[in-house]
PDB file of C-alpha atoms in Angstrom:
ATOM      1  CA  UNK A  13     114.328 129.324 109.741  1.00 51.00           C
ATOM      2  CA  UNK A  14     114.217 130.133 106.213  1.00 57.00           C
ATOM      3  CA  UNK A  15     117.166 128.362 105.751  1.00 57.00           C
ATOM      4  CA  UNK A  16     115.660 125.364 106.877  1.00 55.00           C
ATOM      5  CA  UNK A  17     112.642 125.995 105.120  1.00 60.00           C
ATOM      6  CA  UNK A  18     114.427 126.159 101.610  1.00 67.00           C
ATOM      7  CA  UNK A  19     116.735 123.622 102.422  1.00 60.00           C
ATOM      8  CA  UNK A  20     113.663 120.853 102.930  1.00 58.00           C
ATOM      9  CA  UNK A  21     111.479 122.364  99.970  1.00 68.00           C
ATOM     10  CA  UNK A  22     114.781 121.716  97.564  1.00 66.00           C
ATOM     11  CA  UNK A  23     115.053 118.533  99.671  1.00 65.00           C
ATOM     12  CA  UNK A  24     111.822 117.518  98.731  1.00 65.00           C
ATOM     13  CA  UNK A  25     111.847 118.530  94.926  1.00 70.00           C
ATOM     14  CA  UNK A  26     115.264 116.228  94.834  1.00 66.00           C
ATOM     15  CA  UNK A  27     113.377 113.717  96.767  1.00 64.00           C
ATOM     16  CA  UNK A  28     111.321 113.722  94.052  1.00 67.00           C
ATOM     17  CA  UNK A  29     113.080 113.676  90.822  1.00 68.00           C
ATOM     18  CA  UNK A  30     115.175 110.961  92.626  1.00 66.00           C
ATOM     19  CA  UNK A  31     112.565 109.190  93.352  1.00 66.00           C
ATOM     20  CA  UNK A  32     111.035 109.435  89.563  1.00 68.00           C
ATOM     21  CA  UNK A  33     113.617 108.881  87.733  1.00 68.00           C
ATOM     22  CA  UNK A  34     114.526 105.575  90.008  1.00 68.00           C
ATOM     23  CA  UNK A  35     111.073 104.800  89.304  1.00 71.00           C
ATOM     24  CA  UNK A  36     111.658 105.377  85.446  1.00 73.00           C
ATOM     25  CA  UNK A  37     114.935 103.130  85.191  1.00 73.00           C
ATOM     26  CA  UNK A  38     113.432 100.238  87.178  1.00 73.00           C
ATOM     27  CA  UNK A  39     110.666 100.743  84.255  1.00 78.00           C
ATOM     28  CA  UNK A  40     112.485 100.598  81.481  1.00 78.00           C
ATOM     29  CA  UNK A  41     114.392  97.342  83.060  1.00 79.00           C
ATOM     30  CA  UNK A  42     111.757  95.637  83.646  1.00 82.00           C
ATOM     31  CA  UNK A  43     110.589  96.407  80.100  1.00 84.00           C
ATOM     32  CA  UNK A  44     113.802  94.681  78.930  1.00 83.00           C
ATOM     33  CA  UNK A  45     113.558  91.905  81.137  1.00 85.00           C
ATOM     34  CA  UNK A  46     109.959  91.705  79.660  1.00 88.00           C
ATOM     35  CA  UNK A  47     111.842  92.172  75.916  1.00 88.00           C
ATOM     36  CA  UNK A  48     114.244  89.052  76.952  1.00 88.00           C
ATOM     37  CA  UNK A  49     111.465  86.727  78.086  1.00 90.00           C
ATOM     38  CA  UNK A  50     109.851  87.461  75.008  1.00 91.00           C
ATOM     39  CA  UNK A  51     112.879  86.109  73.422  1.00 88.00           C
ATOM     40  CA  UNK A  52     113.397  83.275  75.475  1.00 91.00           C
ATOM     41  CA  UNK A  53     109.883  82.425  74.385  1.00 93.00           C
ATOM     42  CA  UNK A  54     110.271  82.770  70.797  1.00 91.00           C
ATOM     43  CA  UNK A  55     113.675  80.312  70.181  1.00 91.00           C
ATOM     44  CA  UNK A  56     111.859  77.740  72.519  1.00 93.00           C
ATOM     45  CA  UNK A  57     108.930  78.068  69.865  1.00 92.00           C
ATOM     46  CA  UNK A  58     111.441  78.348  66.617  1.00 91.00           C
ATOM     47  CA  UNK A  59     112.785  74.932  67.893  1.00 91.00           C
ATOM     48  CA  UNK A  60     109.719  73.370  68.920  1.00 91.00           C
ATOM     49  CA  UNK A  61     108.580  74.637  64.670  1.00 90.00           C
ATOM     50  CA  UNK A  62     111.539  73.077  63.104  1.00 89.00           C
ATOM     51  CA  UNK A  63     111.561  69.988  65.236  1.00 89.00           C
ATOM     52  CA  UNK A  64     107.876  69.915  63.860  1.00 87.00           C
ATOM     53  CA  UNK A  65     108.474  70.608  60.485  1.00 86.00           C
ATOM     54  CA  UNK A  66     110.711  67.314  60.797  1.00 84.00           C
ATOM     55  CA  UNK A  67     108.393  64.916  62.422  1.00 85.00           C
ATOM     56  CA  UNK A  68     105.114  66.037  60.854  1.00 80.00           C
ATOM     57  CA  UNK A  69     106.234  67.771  57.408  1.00 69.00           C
ATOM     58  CA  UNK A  70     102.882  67.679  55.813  1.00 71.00           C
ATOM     59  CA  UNK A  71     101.948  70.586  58.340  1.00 73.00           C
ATOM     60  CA  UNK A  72     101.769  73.907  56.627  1.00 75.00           C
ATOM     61  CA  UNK A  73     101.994  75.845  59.643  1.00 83.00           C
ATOM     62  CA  UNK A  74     105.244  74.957  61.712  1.00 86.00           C
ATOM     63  CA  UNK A  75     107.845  77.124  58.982  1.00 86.00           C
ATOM     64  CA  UNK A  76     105.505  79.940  58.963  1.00 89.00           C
ATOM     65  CA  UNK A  77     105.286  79.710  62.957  1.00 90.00           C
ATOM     66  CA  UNK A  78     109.560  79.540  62.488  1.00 90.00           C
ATOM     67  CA  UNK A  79     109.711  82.612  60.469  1.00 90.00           C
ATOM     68  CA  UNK A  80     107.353  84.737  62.690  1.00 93.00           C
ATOM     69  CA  UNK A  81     109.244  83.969  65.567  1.00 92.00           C
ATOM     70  CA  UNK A  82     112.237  84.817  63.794  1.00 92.00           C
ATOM     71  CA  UNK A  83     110.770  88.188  62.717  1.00 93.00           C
ATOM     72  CA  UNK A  84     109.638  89.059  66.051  1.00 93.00           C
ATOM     73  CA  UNK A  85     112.789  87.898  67.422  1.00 91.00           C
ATOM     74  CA  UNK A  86     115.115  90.483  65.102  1.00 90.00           C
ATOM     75  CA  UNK A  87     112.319  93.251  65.926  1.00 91.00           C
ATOM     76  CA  UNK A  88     112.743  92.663  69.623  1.00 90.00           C
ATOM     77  CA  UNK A  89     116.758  93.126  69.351  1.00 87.00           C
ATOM     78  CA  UNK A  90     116.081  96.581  68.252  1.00 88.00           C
ATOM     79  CA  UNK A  91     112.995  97.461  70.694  1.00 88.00           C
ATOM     80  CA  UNK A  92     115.834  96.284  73.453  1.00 85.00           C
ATOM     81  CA  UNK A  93     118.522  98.887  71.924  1.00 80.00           C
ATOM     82  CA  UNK A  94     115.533 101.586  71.824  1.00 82.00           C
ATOM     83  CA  UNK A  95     113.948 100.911  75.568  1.00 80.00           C
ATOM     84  CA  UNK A  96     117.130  99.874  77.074  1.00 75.00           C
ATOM     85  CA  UNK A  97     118.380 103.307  77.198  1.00 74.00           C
ATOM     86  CA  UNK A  98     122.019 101.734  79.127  1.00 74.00           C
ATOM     87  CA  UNK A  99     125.041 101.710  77.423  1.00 80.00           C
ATOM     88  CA  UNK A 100     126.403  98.634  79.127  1.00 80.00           C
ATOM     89  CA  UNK A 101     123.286  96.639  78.566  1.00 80.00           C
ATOM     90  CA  UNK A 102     122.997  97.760  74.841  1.00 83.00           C
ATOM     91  CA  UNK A 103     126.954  96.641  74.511  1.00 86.00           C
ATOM     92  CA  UNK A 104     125.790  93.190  75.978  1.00 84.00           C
ATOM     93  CA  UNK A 105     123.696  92.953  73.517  1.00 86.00           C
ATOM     94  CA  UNK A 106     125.740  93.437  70.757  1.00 87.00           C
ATOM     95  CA  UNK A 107     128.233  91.691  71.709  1.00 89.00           C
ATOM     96  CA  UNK A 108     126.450  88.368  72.935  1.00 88.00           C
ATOM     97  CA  UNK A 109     123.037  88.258  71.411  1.00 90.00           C
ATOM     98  CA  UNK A 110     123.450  89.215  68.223  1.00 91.00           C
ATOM     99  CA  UNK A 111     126.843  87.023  67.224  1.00 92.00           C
ATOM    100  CA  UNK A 112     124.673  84.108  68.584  1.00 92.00           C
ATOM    101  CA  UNK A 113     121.608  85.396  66.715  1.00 92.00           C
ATOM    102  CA  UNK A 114     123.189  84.947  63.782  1.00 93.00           C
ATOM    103  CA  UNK A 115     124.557  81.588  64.039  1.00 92.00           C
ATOM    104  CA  UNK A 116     120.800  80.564  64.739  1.00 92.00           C
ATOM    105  CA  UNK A 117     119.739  82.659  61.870  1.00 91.00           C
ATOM    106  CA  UNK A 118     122.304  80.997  59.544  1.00 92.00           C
ATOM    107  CA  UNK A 119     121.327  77.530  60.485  1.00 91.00           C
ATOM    108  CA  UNK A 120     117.508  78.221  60.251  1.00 91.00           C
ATOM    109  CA  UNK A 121     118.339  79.089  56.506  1.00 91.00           C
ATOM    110  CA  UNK A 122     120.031  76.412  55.790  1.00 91.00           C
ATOM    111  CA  UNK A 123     117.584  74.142  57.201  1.00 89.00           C
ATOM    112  CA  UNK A 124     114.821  75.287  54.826  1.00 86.00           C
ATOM    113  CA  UNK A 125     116.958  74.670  52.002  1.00 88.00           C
ATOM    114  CA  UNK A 126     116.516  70.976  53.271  1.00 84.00           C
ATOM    115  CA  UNK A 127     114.109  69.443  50.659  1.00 78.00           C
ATOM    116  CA  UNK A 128     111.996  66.890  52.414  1.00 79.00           C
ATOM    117  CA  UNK A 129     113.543  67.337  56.173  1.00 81.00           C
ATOM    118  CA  UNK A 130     112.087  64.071  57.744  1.00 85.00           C
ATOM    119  CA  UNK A 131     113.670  61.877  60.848  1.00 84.00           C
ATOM    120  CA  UNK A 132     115.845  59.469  58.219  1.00 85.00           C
ATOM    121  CA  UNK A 133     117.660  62.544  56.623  1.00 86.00           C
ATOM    122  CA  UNK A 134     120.699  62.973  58.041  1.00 88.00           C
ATOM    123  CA  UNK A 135     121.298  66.912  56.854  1.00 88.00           C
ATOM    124  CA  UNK A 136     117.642  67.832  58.772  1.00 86.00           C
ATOM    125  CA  UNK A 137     118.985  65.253  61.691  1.00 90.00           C
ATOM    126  CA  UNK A 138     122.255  67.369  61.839  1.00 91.00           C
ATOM    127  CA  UNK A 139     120.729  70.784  61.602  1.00 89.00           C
ATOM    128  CA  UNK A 140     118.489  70.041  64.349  1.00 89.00           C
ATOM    129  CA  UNK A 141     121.204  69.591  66.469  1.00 92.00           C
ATOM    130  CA  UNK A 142     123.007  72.219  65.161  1.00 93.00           C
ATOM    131  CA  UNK A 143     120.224  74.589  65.785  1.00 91.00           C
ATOM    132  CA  UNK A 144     119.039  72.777  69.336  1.00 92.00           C
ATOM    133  CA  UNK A 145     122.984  73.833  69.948  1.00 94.00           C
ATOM    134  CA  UNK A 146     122.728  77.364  69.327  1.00 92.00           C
ATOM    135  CA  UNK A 147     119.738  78.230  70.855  1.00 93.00           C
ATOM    136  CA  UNK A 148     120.795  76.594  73.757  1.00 94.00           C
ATOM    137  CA  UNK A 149     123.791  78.792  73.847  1.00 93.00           C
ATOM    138  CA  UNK A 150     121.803  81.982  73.090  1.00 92.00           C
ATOM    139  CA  UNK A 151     118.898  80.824  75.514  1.00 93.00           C
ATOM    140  CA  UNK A 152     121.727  80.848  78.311  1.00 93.00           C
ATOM    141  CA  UNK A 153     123.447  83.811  77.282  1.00 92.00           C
ATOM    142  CA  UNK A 154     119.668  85.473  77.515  1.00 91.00           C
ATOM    143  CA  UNK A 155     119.021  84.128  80.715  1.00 91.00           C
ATOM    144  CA  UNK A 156     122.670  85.237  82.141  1.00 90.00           C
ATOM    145  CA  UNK A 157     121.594  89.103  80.709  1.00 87.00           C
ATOM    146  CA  UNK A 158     118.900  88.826  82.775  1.00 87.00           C
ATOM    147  CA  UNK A 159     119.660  87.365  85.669  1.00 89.00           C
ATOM    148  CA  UNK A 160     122.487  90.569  85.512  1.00 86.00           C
ATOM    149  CA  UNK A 161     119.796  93.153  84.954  1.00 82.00           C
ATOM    150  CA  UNK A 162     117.360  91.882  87.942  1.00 84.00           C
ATOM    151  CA  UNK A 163     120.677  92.340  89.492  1.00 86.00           C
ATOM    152  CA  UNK A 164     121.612  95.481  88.599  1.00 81.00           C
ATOM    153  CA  UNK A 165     118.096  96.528  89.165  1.00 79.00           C
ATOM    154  CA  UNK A 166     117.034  95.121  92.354  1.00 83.00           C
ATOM    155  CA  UNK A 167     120.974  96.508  93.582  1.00 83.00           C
ATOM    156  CA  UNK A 168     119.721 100.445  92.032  1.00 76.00           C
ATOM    157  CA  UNK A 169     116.568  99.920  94.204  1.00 78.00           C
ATOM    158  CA  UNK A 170     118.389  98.927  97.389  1.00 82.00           C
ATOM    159  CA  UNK A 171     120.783 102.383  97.095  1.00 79.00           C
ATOM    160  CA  UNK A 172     118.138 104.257  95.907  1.00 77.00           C
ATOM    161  CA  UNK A 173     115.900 103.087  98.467  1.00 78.00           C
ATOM    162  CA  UNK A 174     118.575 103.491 101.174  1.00 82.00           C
ATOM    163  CA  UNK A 175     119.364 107.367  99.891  1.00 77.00           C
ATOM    164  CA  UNK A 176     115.290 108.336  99.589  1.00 76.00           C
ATOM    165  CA  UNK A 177     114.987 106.527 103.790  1.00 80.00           C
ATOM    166  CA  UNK A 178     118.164 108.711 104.888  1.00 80.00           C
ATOM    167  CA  UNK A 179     116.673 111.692 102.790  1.00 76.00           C
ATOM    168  CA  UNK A 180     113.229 111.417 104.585  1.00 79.00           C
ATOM    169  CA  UNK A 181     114.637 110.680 107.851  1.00 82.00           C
ATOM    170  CA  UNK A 182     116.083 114.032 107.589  1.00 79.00           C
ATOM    171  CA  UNK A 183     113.418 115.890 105.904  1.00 77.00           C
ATOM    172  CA  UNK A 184     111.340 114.800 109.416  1.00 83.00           C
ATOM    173  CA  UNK A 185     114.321 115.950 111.212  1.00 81.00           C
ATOM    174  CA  UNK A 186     114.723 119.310 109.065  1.00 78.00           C
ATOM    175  CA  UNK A 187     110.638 119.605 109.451  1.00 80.00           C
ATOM    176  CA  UNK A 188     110.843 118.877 113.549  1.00 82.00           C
ATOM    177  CA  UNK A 189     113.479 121.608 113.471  1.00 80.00           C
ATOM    178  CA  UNK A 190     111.204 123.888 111.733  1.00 78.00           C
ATOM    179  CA  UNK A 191     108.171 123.552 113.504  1.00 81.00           C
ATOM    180  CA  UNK A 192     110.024 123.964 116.982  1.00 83.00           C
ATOM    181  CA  UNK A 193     111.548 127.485 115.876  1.00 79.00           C
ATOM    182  CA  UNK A 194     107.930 128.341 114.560  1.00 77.00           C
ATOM    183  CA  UNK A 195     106.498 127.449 118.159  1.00 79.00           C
ATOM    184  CA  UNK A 196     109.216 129.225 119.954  1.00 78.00           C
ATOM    185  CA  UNK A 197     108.691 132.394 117.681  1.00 74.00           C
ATOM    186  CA  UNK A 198     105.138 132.291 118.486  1.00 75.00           C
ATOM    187  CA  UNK A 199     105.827 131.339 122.657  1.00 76.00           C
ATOM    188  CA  UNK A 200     108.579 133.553 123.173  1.00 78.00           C
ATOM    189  CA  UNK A 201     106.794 136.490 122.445  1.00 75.00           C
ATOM    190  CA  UNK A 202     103.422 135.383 123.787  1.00 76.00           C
ATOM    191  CA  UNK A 203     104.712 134.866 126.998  1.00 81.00           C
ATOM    192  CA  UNK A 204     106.808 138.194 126.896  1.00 79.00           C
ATOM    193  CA  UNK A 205     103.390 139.916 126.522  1.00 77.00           C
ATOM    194  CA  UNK A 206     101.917 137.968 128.935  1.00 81.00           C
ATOM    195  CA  UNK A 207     105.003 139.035 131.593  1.00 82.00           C
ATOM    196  CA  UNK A 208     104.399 142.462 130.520  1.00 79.00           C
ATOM    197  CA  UNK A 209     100.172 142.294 131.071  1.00 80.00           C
ATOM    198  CA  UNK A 210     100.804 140.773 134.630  1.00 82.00           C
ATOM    199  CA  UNK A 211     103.125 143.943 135.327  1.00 80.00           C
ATOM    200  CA  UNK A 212     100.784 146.095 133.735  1.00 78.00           C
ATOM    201  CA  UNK A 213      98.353 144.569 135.979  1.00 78.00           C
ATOM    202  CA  UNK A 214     100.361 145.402 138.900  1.00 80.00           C
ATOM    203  CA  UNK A 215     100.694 148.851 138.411  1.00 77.00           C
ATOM    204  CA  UNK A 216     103.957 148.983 136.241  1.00 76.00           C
ATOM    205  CA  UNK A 217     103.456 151.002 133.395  1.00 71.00           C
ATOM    206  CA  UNK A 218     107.292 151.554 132.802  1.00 74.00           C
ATOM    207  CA  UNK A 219     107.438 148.380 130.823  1.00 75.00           C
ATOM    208  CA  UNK A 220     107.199 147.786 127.295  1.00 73.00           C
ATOM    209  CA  UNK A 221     107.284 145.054 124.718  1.00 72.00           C
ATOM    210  CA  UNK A 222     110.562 144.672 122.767  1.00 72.00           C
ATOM    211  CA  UNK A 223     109.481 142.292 119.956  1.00 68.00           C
ATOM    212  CA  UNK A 224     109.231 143.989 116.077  1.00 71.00           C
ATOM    213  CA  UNK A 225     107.666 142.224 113.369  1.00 70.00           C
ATOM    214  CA  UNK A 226     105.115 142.003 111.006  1.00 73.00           C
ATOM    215  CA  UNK A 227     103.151 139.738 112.092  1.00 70.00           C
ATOM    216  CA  UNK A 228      99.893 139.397 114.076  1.00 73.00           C
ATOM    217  CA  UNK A 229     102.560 138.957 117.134  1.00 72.00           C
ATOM    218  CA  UNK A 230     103.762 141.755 116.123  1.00 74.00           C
ATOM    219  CA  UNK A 231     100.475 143.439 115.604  1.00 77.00           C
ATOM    220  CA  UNK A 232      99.560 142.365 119.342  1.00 76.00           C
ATOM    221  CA  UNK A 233     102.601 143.901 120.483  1.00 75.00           C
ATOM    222  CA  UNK A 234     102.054 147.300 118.912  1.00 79.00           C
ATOM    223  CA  UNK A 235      98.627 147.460 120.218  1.00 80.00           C
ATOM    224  CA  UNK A 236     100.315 146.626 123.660  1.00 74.00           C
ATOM    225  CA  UNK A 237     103.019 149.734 123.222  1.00 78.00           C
ATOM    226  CA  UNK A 238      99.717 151.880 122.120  1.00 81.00           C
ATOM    227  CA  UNK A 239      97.857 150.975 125.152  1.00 81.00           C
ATOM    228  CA  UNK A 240     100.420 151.798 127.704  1.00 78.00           C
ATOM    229  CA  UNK A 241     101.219 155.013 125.943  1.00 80.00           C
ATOM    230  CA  UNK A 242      97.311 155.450 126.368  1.00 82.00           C
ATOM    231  CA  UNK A 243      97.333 154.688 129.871  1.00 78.00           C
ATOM    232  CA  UNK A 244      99.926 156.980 130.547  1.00 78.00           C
ATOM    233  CA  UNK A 245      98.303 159.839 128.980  1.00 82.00           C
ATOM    234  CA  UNK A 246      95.147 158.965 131.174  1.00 83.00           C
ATOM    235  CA  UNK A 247      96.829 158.453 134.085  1.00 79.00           C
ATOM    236  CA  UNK A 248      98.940 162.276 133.718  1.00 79.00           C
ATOM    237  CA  UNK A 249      95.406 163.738 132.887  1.00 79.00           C
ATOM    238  CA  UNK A 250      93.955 162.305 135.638  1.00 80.00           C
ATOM    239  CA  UNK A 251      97.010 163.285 137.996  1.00 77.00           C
ATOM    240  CA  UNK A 252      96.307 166.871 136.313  1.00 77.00           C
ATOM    241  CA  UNK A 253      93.029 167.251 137.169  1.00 75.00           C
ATOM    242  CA  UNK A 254      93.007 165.558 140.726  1.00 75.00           C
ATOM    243  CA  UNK A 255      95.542 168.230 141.764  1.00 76.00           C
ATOM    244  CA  UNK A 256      92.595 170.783 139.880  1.00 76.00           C
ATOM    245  CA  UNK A 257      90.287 169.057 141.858  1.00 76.00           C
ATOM    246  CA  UNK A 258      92.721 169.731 144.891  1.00 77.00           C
ATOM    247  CA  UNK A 259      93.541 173.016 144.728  1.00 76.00           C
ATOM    248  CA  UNK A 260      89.831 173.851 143.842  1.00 74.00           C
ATOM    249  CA  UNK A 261      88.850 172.076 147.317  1.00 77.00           C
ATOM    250  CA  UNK A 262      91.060 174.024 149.274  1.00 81.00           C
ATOM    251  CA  UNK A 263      90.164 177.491 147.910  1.00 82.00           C
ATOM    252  CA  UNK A 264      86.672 176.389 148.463  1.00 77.00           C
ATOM    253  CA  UNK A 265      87.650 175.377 152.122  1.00 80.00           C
ATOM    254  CA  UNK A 266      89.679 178.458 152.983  1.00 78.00           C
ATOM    255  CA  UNK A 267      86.170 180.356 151.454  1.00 76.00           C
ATOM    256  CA  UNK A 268      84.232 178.203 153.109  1.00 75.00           C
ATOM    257  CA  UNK A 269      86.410 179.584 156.187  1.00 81.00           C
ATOM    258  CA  UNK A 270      86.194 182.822 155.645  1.00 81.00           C
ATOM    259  CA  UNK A 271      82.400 183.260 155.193  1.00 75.00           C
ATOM    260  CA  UNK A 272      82.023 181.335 158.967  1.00 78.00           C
ATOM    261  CA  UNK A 273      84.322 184.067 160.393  1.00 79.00           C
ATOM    262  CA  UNK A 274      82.144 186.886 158.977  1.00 78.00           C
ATOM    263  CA  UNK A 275      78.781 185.005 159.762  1.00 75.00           C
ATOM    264  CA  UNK A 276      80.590 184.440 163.616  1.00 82.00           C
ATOM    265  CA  UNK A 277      81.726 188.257 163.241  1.00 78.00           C
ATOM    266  CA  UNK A 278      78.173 189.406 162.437  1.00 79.00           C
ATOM    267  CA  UNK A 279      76.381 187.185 164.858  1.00 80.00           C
ATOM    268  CA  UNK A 280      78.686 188.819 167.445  1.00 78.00           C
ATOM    269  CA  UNK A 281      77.807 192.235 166.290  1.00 76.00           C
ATOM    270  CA  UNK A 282      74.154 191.610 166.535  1.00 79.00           C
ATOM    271  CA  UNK A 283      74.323 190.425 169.781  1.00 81.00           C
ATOM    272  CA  UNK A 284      76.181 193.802 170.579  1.00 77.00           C
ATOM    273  CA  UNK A 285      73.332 195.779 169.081  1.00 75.00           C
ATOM    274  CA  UNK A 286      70.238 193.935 170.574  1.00 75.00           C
ATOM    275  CA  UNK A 287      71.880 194.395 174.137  1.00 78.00           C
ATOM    276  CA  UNK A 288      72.448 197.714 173.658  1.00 74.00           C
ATOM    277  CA  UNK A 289      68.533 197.763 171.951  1.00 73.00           C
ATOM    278  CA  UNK A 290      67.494 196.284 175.528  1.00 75.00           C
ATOM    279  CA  UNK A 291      69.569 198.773 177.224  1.00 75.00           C
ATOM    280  CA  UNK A 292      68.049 201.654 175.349  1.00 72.00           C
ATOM    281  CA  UNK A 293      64.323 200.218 176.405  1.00 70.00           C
ATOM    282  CA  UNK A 294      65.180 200.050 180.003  1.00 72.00           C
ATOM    283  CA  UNK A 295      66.608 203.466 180.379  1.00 72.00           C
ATOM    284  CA  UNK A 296      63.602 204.947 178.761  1.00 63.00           C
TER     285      UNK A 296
END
């Protein structure tokens, strides 16, 4: 039973860093999958600023919108590389995002070198398509990553989930196991003292309980094995002094005995004396 006992304890504590560190990873992907939507977000709103900074070129805001977007979009590579904490999504990165980042960079550069980008000059036309061309390509790339991680993610829940059922399934199997020896180690013994009361009961005080622990069953049966040797004690006294008692009777029998001889003796002698009284009285 101890066995068992340690066995679902660790069970548990494994249960549980299992279960936190699953918890943990599916946080930190959903943190990058937050990280990548941000991204998404942010080339949708760089090309929405340059296509702006084309039609309406008058408005002071649309480059500055660009380059913030830009900023955050660089500063969100390296929060990815940082939360990520996976080597294969950190390689993706590398390897995907950031070559395609930098085409979009590139192009972005050389559009606001543009003097004047309006819809009649060809160079702004051509960048803008350029650019709508390579944020397409990263947008897609971006949205493949991601559509990988809830993958990989949703997959690590599935297993994980699937281990932590199987693990609990036998935990309540382990704890069923458990609480079964508990109630036989607490029956057995009951009903072994019970056995031995009903023989006690009966006048059998030969018996004794077998059980030795430390516990209050154990406690029970010790004051059983103290009782008996208690009643056996009594009992020999008592057989001790009832054959007192006995012997005592009989002497007081035999004298009893003896003192109605010599009353019977005397009585018989009196009668000899008083007839020999009345014999005396007649003759004189």
């Amino acid at each position: 039973m101890m066995f068992l006992t340690t066995f679902v304890i660790v069970s548990m504590s494994v249960l549980g860093v299992a279960g936190y560190a699953t918890f943990a990873k599916v946080q930190q992907m959903n943190d990058v999958l937050a990280l990548l939507k941000s991204q998404s977000t942010n080339l949708h709103i760089i090309i929405r600023g340059v296509s702006e900074e084309i039609l309406v070129h008058d408005n002071p805001y649309s480059k500055t919108m660009v380059l913030e977007k830009a900023k955050s979009f660089e500063e969100n590579l390296k929060k990815i590389s940082d939360v990520a904490n996976d080597a294969k999504m950190i390689a993706l990165i590398k390897s995907q995002i950031v070559p395609e980042w930098k085409f979009v960079e590139g192009d972005l550069a050389l559009f606001f070198k543009i003097h004047m980008p309006n819809p009649d000059n060809v160079d702004a036309m051509i960048m803008l398509g350029k650019l709508s061309a390579d944020t397409d390509r990263l947008l897609k790339k971006i949205d493949q990553i991601q559509v990988d991680a809830s993958r990989r993610t949703h997959n690590q829940i599935a297993v994980i989930s699937m281990v932590m059922a199987v693990g609990v399934f036998l935990l309540i199997g382990m704890t069923a196991l458990i609480l079964i020896s508990i109630f036989r180690s607490i029956s057995r013994p009951l009903t072994e003292i019970s056995v031995i009361a009903a023989k006690i009961a009966d006048g059998n005080l030969s018996v004794e309980p077998e059980m030795q622990s430390n516990d209050e069953i154990g406690v029970l049966a010790d004051a059983f094995r103290h009782m008996l040797v208690n009643l056996r004690r009594m009992i020999s006294h008592t057989t001790v002094v009832s054959g007192e008692v006995s012997d005592a009777s009989r002497i007081v029998k035999d004298s009893s005995l003896q003192v109605y001889n010599s009353v019977i003796v005397q009585t018989a002698a009196i009668q000899v004396v008083a007839t020999a009284v009345e014999e005396v009285d007649r003759s004189i």
